[in-house]
Each structure stands twice: as structure tokens, then as C-alpha cells.
Amino acid sequence: MTGVQTCALRSIPAETLKQIIAETLCFDFPTVKVEKDIYALELYHGPTMAFKDVGARFMSRCLAYFNKDQKDSKNTVLVATSGDTGGAVASGFLGVQGVEVIILYPSGKVSDIQERQLTTLGQNIKALEVDGFFDDCQDMVKKAFLDESLKHKKLTSANSINIARWLPQMFYFFFAYKQLKSQNKPLVFSCPSGNFGNICAGIIAKKLGLPIEHFVASTNVNDTVPRFLEKGNYDPKPSKATISNAMDVGNPSNFIRIQEMYNNDLEQFKKDFSSFSYTDAETLEAMQSIYKTDGYIAEPHGAVGYLGLKKELKNHANAIGIFLETAHPIKFLDVVEPALNIKLPIPTQIESVLDKEKISVKIKTYEELKAFLG
Ligand SMILES: *Cc1c(COP(=O)(O)O)cnc(C)c1O
């Protein structure tokens, strides 16, 4: 993408990097036993209770480091969100020097909690409420990146097309290994996948030497990758709406990177990697059975991960399976509460935004976005 700023050729001194990582990983990543040899790796104990907190915190601090000597100029982070990314980016970048964040979200199409997480923080975080759908937000952002007349704004993306968003997610896999290695069994990881950033980070961890036996990319009915593995041709389709909506992606932007890491050799790739897709009905059924049998509350994304894991474990008799729980159930309470017939207590991280005042600017057209950027 032209016009997108990169920091690729500059390095961060080791001491600074350690500090950035300490600030990024300021919460726990527990593996919770769900069944015999099946664990949930809970990635949602951060400030906005989405696993995207790690990527947003890491990227914001790297950007602040690269900006520190440019006292009068700012970077502008432009991000389109269908829900969880916006809140994590807003919280991760709050108060970071030299960076202004502009979040575009579709009016009336994100949950109340998600909307509050991205509209109530103030300071360097601005929310634009777009009269349209997520795709309209995304189109406006893409257009802005290509707009020569906005070059002076130093725009950068905080979606997972930016590898700074998912590189630090490699830690998740190391943390799980550390917690489970004493059992001396091979590890199979299942990632509920949308844009395939998370699983890309896992594959890099394996390439760095972490002993991971196999990966499963579990998807909802947006099944471009499972179809590719089965049929051998890559045929992206427009996205379909599901209850695991953070994975409603028709053409995952990181999948090409994964194929490159396997030299585009499909047979080699399949030795390490499987991918399966599940309907909403199957997802709800899994949530109910996990709750009934194991007493564990999984939200829809985690439940998709669990289903893919169960299927793959049939080929790994002696392994431990780990599915990534990518969001706290409260983030998807509209699905979780009626499905399990329970009422979820509101965690303190969420409670603190519920009574804050929403501040957003309504826009409809690209011209209005441009005028706002100035
Ligand atoms: C973003 C997101 C995903 C998908 O992650 P990718 O790295 O895009 O594959 C899964 N679950 C939740 C809750 C998310 O917010």
C-alpha cells in the first residue's frame, strides 16, 4: 500500500524493547483445563478483554519509540473496526505521545460495550461513526491510504495487515508451552481464525524452534482456507455474517504470508496445518455441550476453535490440544447468555466504561473523513 508509513528499517535497542514487551504483557495468559488433554488458552484478561490488546499495546509503543525525536509531527493511525479491534486499539494507544488515533465504525452495528470502549476514552482517540456497514469503513480507510493529498498526515494502519499487530502474539504459544511442557506430550493448537494473523504468529513461533506438533485454523462458514486445503484452489468469497463475527472474513489478509513460509508447497504445508469450518448451529451446540459437560463458558470464537481441535485430535492420540479463547464471554453476551441460559457478571474492566459518555462524530462520505483529517 503506498502512503502507509513503515518503520521496517530501524531497530529498537534491546533495553527499550524489553520495556515495551513488559508493558505489552501486563496481564495473565492462563491455560485452563476443560477436559482430559484439552485446554483453553485464555487470551482475554487484558484491558479490553480481547486478545487484540497485546498487538495494540505493542504496536503503539513501537510507534511512539520511532516517533520520539519528531516533536512537531504526528502519526495518524486510521483503523476500521467491526467490533473488537477498535476497543483494543483505543485502549492500547491511549495517551501515547505523537500518535493520533481515528477509529471508523459502522453506526448501530457494534455492540453497546464495544461502542463504549472506543468512544469514551477521549485524549488522542477519536471515533467516527459511519452511516453504513463495516465494508464502507474499510473502503474509506483504504482510500485515505492511497490519497496523495493526505501524505502529510503520516497515516498508518492498525489492522492486522500490519505485522506489528500480530508479531508479539508469538508469546501466547510460548506461554502455553511453558505451562504444559511438564506433561511431555506433543502439542496441537487450534486458532479461531479470521484474518489469520494469530495463527501466523504461531507458525513463526514453531519456525523459531518451539515444539508444536500441529496447527488447526478453525473458521466459521467463511471457509476460504478450509476449501483451499481440500480442493487446492484459492477462491475467496464475500464475507457472511455469523455469531463469531470477528472471524467474518472472506479473504484473509495474512494467509498469503503463511503460504510463503511454506514456499507455497501445499503438501508440505498440510503436514503442519489443517483447517475446518463450522456453522452457527454447530457452534452453539458446542458452547452448550462444553458448558454442560465441562462447566466451562466458551464464547462463539473459542467454541469454533474447540470444534476444530476435537476433530484434529483424532489424528494425534497422545497429544495435548489447546484452543485459543480470543475474547471474554461478556464481549459476546448477546449470544452467550441465551445459549447457556445464564447471566454473566460484568468484569471491572467493562464496568468502568459503562457509565462514561460516548463521544463520536457522524460521517457518511469519504469527503467528510477527509475534512475531519484536515
Ligand atoms: C480478531 C479476532 C479473531 C481472529 O483473529 P485473526 O488473527 O484475525 O485470525 C478471533 N476471535 C476474536 C474474538 C477476534 O477478535
Coordinates of C-alpha atoms and ligand atoms in Angstrom, one line a residue:
M1 CA 0.0 0.0 0.0
T2 CA 1.5 3.3 -1.0
G3 CA 1.3 6.1 1.5
V4 CA 1.4 3.7 4.5
Q5 CA 4.3 4.5 6.8
T6 CA 6.7 1.7 7.7
C7 CA 9.4 1.6 10.3
A8 CA 10.9 -1.6 8.9
L9 CA 14.5 -0.5 8.5
R10 CA 15.0 0.9 12.0
S11 CA 15.7 -1.2 15.1
I12 CA 14.8 -0.8 18.7
P13 CA 17.5 -1.1 21.4
A14 CA 17.3 -4.3 23.5
E15 CA 16.6 -2.5 26.7
T16 CA 13.8 -0.4 25.2
L17 CA 12.3 -3.5 23.5
K18 CA 12.3 -5.3 26.9
Q19 CA 10.4 -2.4 28.4
I20 CA 7.9 -2.3 25.6
I21 CA 7.3 -6.1 26.0
A22 CA 6.9 -5.7 29.7
E23 CA 4.2 -3.1 29.2
T24 CA 2.6 -5.2 26.5
L25 CA 2.4 -8.4 28.5
C26 CA 1.0 -6.8 31.7
F27 CA -1.7 -9.5 32.4
D28 CA -2.0 -13.3 32.6
F29 CA -2.4 -15.9 29.8
P30 CA -3.6 -19.0 31.7
T31 CA -4.2 -22.4 30.2
V32 CA -7.4 -23.7 31.8
K33 CA -8.2 -27.4 31.7
V34 CA -11.5 -28.1 30.0
E35 CA -11.4 -31.9 29.5
K36 CA -8.8 -34.6 29.7
D37 CA -5.9 -33.4 27.4
I38 CA -7.9 -30.3 26.3
Y39 CA -7.0 -26.8 27.5
A40 CA -8.3 -23.3 26.7
L41 CA -5.6 -20.8 26.4
E42 CA -7.4 -17.7 27.7
L43 CA -6.0 -14.6 25.9
Y44 CA -8.7 -12.2 27.2
H45 CA -7.5 -11.0 30.6
G46 CA -6.2 -7.6 29.2
P47 CA -7.7 -4.1 29.5
T48 CA -10.4 -4.6 26.8
M49 CA -10.8 -8.4 27.3
A50 CA -9.9 -9.1 23.7
F51 CA -6.7 -10.9 22.6
K52 CA -6.1 -7.9 20.3
D53 CA -4.9 -6.0 23.4
V54 CA -1.4 -7.5 23.0
G55 CA -1.0 -6.4 19.4
A56 CA -2.4 -2.9 20.0
R57 CA -0.2 -2.3 23.1
F58 CA 3.0 -3.5 21.3
M59 CA 2.4 -1.6 18.1
S60 CA 1.5 1.7 19.9
R61 CA 4.7 1.6 21.9
C62 CA 6.9 0.8 18.9
L63 CA 5.3 3.7 17.0
A64 CA 5.9 6.0 20.0
Y65 CA 9.6 4.9 20.0
F66 CA 10.1 5.6 16.3
N67 CA 8.4 9.0 16.7
K68 CA 10.2 10.2 19.8
D69 CA 12.5 12.6 18.0
Q70 CA 9.9 14.2 15.8
K71 CA 8.5 16.6 18.3
D72 CA 6.2 18.6 15.9
S73 CA 4.9 15.9 13.7
K74 CA 2.4 13.2 14.5
N75 CA 1.5 9.8 13.1
T76 CA -2.2 9.2 12.4
V77 CA -3.4 5.7 13.0
L78 CA -6.5 5.0 10.9
V79 CA -8.4 1.9 11.7
A80 CA -11.7 0.4 10.6
T81 CA -13.5 -1.9 13.0
S82 CA -16.4 -4.2 13.1
G83 CA -16.1 -4.5 16.9
D84 CA -13.2 -5.8 18.9
T85 CA -10.2 -4.2 17.1
G86 CA -11.4 -0.6 17.8
G87 CA -11.6 -1.1 21.6
A88 CA -8.2 -2.7 21.8
V89 CA -6.6 -0.1 19.6
A90 CA -8.2 2.8 21.5
S91 CA -7.0 1.4 24.9
G92 CA -3.6 0.4 23.6
F93 CA -2.8 3.8 22.1
L94 CA -4.4 6.0 24.8
G95 CA -2.1 8.7 25.8
V96 CA 0.8 7.5 23.5
Q97 CA 2.9 10.5 22.5
G98 CA 2.9 11.7 18.9
V99 CA 0.1 9.4 17.8
E100 CA -3.4 10.3 17.0
V101 CA -5.9 7.5 16.5
I102 CA -9.0 7.7 14.4
I103 CA -11.4 4.8 14.6
L104 CA -14.2 4.3 12.0
Y105 CA -17.0 2.0 13.0
P106 CA -20.4 1.3 11.4
S107 CA -23.2 3.1 13.3
G108 CA -25.6 0.8 15.1
K109 CA -23.7 -2.4 14.1
V110 CA -21.3 -2.8 17.0
S111 CA -22.4 -3.9 20.5
D112 CA -23.1 -1.4 23.3
I113 CA -20.0 -2.5 25.2
Q114 CA -17.8 -2.3 22.1
E115 CA -19.1 1.1 21.2
R116 CA -18.4 2.5 24.7
Q117 CA -14.8 1.0 24.6
L118 CA -14.0 3.0 21.5
T119 CA -16.0 6.3 22.1
T120 CA -15.4 7.1 25.7
L121 CA -11.7 7.5 26.2
G122 CA -11.0 10.9 24.7
Q123 CA -7.4 12.4 24.6
N124 CA -5.7 11.2 21.4
I125 CA -8.5 8.8 20.5
K126 CA -11.3 10.0 18.1
A127 CA -14.2 7.9 17.0
L128 CA -16.1 8.3 13.7
E129 CA -19.5 6.8 13.5
V130 CA -20.1 5.9 9.8
D131 CA -23.6 5.7 8.4
G132 CA -23.0 2.4 6.6
F133 CA -21.5 -1.0 7.0
F134 CA -18.1 -2.3 8.1
D135 CA -17.1 -2.6 4.4
D136 CA -17.8 1.1 3.9
C137 CA -15.5 2.0 6.9
Q138 CA -12.8 -0.3 5.4
D139 CA -13.2 1.3 1.9
M140 CA -12.8 4.8 3.3
V141 CA -9.6 3.8 5.2
K142 CA -8.1 2.2 2.1
K143 CA -8.9 5.2 0.0
A144 CA -7.3 7.5 2.6
F145 CA -4.0 5.5 2.5
L146 CA -3.9 5.9 -1.3
D147 CA -4.7 9.6 -1.2
E148 CA -1.6 11.7 -2.1
S149 CA -3.2 14.8 -0.7
L150 CA -3.2 13.2 2.8
K151 CA 0.5 12.3 2.7
H152 CA 1.4 15.0 5.3
K153 CA -0.8 13.1 7.9
K154 CA 1.6 10.2 8.0
L155 CA -1.2 7.6 8.1
T156 CA -0.6 4.1 9.3
S157 CA -2.8 1.1 9.7
A158 CA -3.6 -0.7 12.9
N159 CA -5.4 -3.6 11.3
S160 CA -3.5 -7.0 11.2
I161 CA -2.2 -6.4 7.7
N162 CA 0.4 -4.5 9.8
I163 CA 2.6 -7.3 11.2
A164 CA 3.4 -5.2 14.3
R165 CA -0.1 -6.1 15.4
W166 CA 0.5 -9.8 15.5
L167 CA 4.2 -10.4 15.9
P168 CA 4.0 -10.2 19.7
Q169 CA 1.3 -12.8 19.7
M170 CA 4.1 -15.4 19.3
F171 CA 4.3 -15.1 23.1
Y172 CA 0.9 -16.8 23.5
F173 CA 2.3 -20.1 22.2
F174 CA 5.4 -20.0 24.3
F175 CA 3.3 -19.3 27.4
A176 CA 1.1 -22.3 26.7
Y177 CA 4.2 -24.5 26.2
K178 CA 5.7 -23.3 29.4
Q179 CA 2.6 -24.2 31.3
L180 CA 2.1 -27.6 29.7
K181 CA 5.6 -28.9 28.9
S182 CA 6.0 -30.9 32.1
Q183 CA 3.4 -33.4 30.8
N184 CA 5.8 -34.3 28.0
K185 CA 3.2 -34.7 25.3
P186 CA 3.1 -33.2 21.7
L187 CA 1.0 -30.0 21.5
V188 CA -1.7 -29.3 18.9
F189 CA -3.0 -25.7 18.8
S190 CA -6.4 -24.6 17.3
C191 CA -6.8 -20.9 16.5
P192 CA -10.2 -19.5 15.8
S193 CA -9.2 -17.7 12.6
G194 CA -10.4 -14.6 10.7
N195 CA -7.6 -12.7 9.1
F196 CA -5.1 -15.5 10.1
G197 CA -2.8 -13.1 12.0
N198 CA -2.8 -15.1 15.2
I199 CA -2.0 -18.4 13.6
C200 CA 0.7 -16.8 11.5
A201 CA 2.3 -15.8 14.8
G202 CA 2.1 -19.4 16.0
I203 CA 3.7 -20.7 12.8
I204 CA 6.6 -18.3 13.3
A205 CA 7.0 -19.5 16.9
K206 CA 7.3 -23.0 15.5
K207 CA 9.8 -21.9 12.9
L208 CA 11.8 -20.3 15.8
G209 CA 12.0 -23.8 17.3
L210 CA 9.0 -24.1 19.7
P211 CA 7.9 -27.8 19.6
I212 CA 4.4 -27.6 18.2
E213 CA 3.1 -30.7 16.5
H214 CA 0.2 -29.3 14.5
F215 CA -1.9 -26.2 13.9
V216 CA -5.6 -26.1 13.2
A217 CA -7.2 -23.0 11.7
S218 CA -10.8 -23.2 12.8
T219 CA -13.3 -21.0 10.9
N220 CA -17.0 -20.2 10.8
V221 CA -18.8 -20.6 7.4
N222 CA -16.3 -18.1 6.0
D223 CA -14.4 -21.1 4.8
T224 CA -12.0 -19.8 2.1
V225 CA -9.0 -21.6 3.7
P226 CA -10.6 -24.9 4.5
R227 CA -11.9 -25.1 0.9
F228 CA -8.4 -24.3 -0.3
L229 CA -6.9 -27.1 1.7
E230 CA -9.5 -29.5 0.4
K231 CA -9.6 -28.5 -3.2
G232 CA -6.3 -26.9 -3.9
N233 CA -7.6 -23.7 -5.4
Y234 CA -7.8 -20.4 -3.6
D235 CA -11.3 -18.9 -4.2
P236 CA -12.2 -16.1 -1.8
K237 CA -15.9 -15.2 -1.4
P238 CA -17.6 -12.1 0.1
S239 CA -17.9 -12.5 3.9
K240 CA -21.1 -13.8 5.5
A241 CA -22.4 -12.7 8.9
T242 CA -22.1 -15.2 11.8
I243 CA -22.3 -15.3 15.6
S244 CA -18.5 -15.4 15.7
N245 CA -18.4 -12.1 13.9
A246 CA -14.7 -11.2 14.5
M247 CA -14.0 -14.0 12.0
D248 CA -16.3 -12.9 9.3
V249 CA -13.6 -12.6 6.7
G250 CA -13.9 -13.7 3.1
N251 CA -10.3 -13.1 2.0
P252 CA -7.9 -13.4 5.0
S253 CA -5.1 -10.9 4.5
N254 CA -2.4 -12.9 6.3
F255 CA -2.9 -16.3 4.6
I256 CA -0.6 -15.4 1.7
R257 CA 2.2 -14.9 4.3
I258 CA 1.6 -18.3 5.7
Q259 CA 1.8 -19.9 2.3
E260 CA 5.1 -18.0 1.7
M261 CA 6.5 -19.5 4.9
Y262 CA 5.9 -22.9 3.3
N263 CA 7.3 -21.9 -0.1
N264 CA 3.8 -22.3 -1.5
D265 CA 4.2 -26.1 -1.1
L266 CA 0.7 -27.3 -0.3
E267 CA 1.7 -30.9 0.6
Q268 CA 4.5 -29.8 3.0
F269 CA 2.1 -27.2 4.5
K270 CA -0.6 -29.9 5.2
K271 CA 1.8 -31.8 7.3
D272 CA 1.7 -29.0 9.9
F273 CA -1.6 -27.4 9.3
S274 CA -5.3 -28.3 9.0
S275 CA -8.4 -26.1 8.6
F276 CA -12.1 -26.9 9.3
S277 CA -15.2 -24.8 9.2
Y278 CA -18.3 -24.8 11.4
T279 CA -21.8 -23.4 11.2
D280 CA -23.5 -21.2 13.8
A281 CA -25.7 -24.1 14.8
E282 CA -22.7 -26.3 15.4
T283 CA -21.0 -23.5 17.3
L284 CA -24.0 -23.0 19.6
E285 CA -24.2 -26.8 20.2
A286 CA -20.5 -26.9 21.1
M287 CA -20.9 -24.0 23.6
Q288 CA -23.8 -25.8 25.2
S289 CA -22.0 -29.2 25.5
I290 CA -18.8 -27.6 26.8
Y291 CA -20.8 -25.8 29.5
K292 CA -22.9 -28.9 30.4
T293 CA -20.2 -31.5 30.4
D294 CA -17.2 -29.5 31.5
G295 CA -18.7 -26.4 33.2
Y296 CA -16.6 -24.1 31.0
I297 CA -18.1 -21.0 29.4
A298 CA -16.8 -20.6 25.9
E299 CA -17.8 -17.7 23.7
P300 CA -18.5 -18.4 20.0
H301 CA -15.0 -17.9 18.7
G302 CA -13.5 -20.2 21.3
A303 CA -16.2 -22.8 20.6
V304 CA -15.2 -22.8 16.9
G305 CA -11.6 -23.4 18.0
Y306 CA -12.7 -26.2 20.3
L307 CA -14.6 -28.0 17.5
G308 CA -11.6 -27.9 15.1
L309 CA -9.4 -29.1 17.9
K310 CA -11.6 -32.1 18.7
K311 CA -11.6 -33.1 15.1
E312 CA -7.8 -32.9 14.6
L313 CA -7.0 -34.7 17.9
K314 CA -8.4 -37.9 16.4
N315 CA -5.1 -37.9 14.4
H316 CA -2.9 -37.3 17.4
A317 CA -3.7 -40.0 20.0
N318 CA -1.1 -38.9 22.5
A319 CA -1.3 -35.1 22.2
I320 CA -2.5 -32.3 24.4
G321 CA -4.9 -30.0 22.5
I322 CA -5.1 -26.3 23.2
F323 CA -7.8 -24.0 21.7
L324 CA -7.3 -20.3 21.9
E325 CA -10.0 -18.3 23.8
T326 CA -9.8 -15.0 22.0
A327 CA -12.4 -12.9 23.8
H328 CA -14.1 -12.9 27.2
P329 CA -17.7 -14.3 27.0
I330 CA -19.0 -10.9 28.2
K331 CA -17.9 -9.4 24.9
F332 CA -20.5 -11.7 23.2
L333 CA -23.1 -11.7 25.9
D334 CA -26.0 -11.4 23.4
V335 CA -25.1 -14.9 22.1
V336 CA -23.7 -16.5 25.3
E337 CA -26.4 -15.7 27.8
P338 CA -29.4 -17.0 25.9
A339 CA -27.4 -20.0 24.5
L340 CA -26.4 -21.2 28.0
N341 CA -29.3 -19.7 29.9
I342 CA -27.1 -17.8 32.3
K343 CA -26.4 -14.3 33.4
L344 CA -22.8 -13.2 33.2
P345 CA -21.3 -11.0 35.9
I346 CA -19.8 -7.8 34.5
P347 CA -16.0 -7.7 34.9
T348 CA -14.4 -4.5 36.3
Q349 CA -12.6 -3.7 33.0
I350 CA -16.0 -3.5 31.3
E351 CA -17.9 -1.9 34.2
S352 CA -15.5 1.1 34.1
V353 CA -16.6 2.2 30.6
L354 CA -20.4 1.6 31.0
D355 CA -21.2 4.9 32.6
K356 CA -18.9 7.0 30.5
E357 CA -20.2 9.4 27.9
K358 CA -20.0 8.4 24.3
I359 CA -18.3 11.0 22.0
S360 CA -18.3 10.4 18.3
V361 CA -18.6 12.3 15.1
K362 CA -21.1 11.1 12.5
I363 CA -20.0 10.8 8.9
K364 CA -21.3 9.3 5.7
T365 CA -18.9 10.1 2.9
Y366 CA -15.2 9.9 2.2
E367 CA -15.2 13.7 1.7
E368 CA -16.3 14.1 5.3
L369 CA -13.5 11.8 6.5
K370 CA -11.0 13.9 4.6
A371 CA -12.4 17.1 6.0
F372 CA -12.1 15.6 9.5
L373 CA -8.5 14.7 8.9
G374 CA -7.7 18.2 7.7
Ligands
LIG1 C1 -9.8 -10.8 15.6 C2 -10.4 -12.0 16.3 C3 -10.2 -13.3 15.8 C4 -9.5 -13.7 14.6 O1 -8.1 -13.5 14.7 P1 -7.2 -13.4 13.4 O2 -5.8 -13.2 13.9 O3 -7.7 -12.3 12.5 O4 -7.3 -14.8 12.7 C5 -10.8 -14.4 16.6 N1 -11.5 -14.1 17.7 C6 -11.7 -12.9 18.1 C7 -12.6 -12.7 19.4 C8 -11.2 -11.8 17.5 O5 -11.4 -10.5 17.9

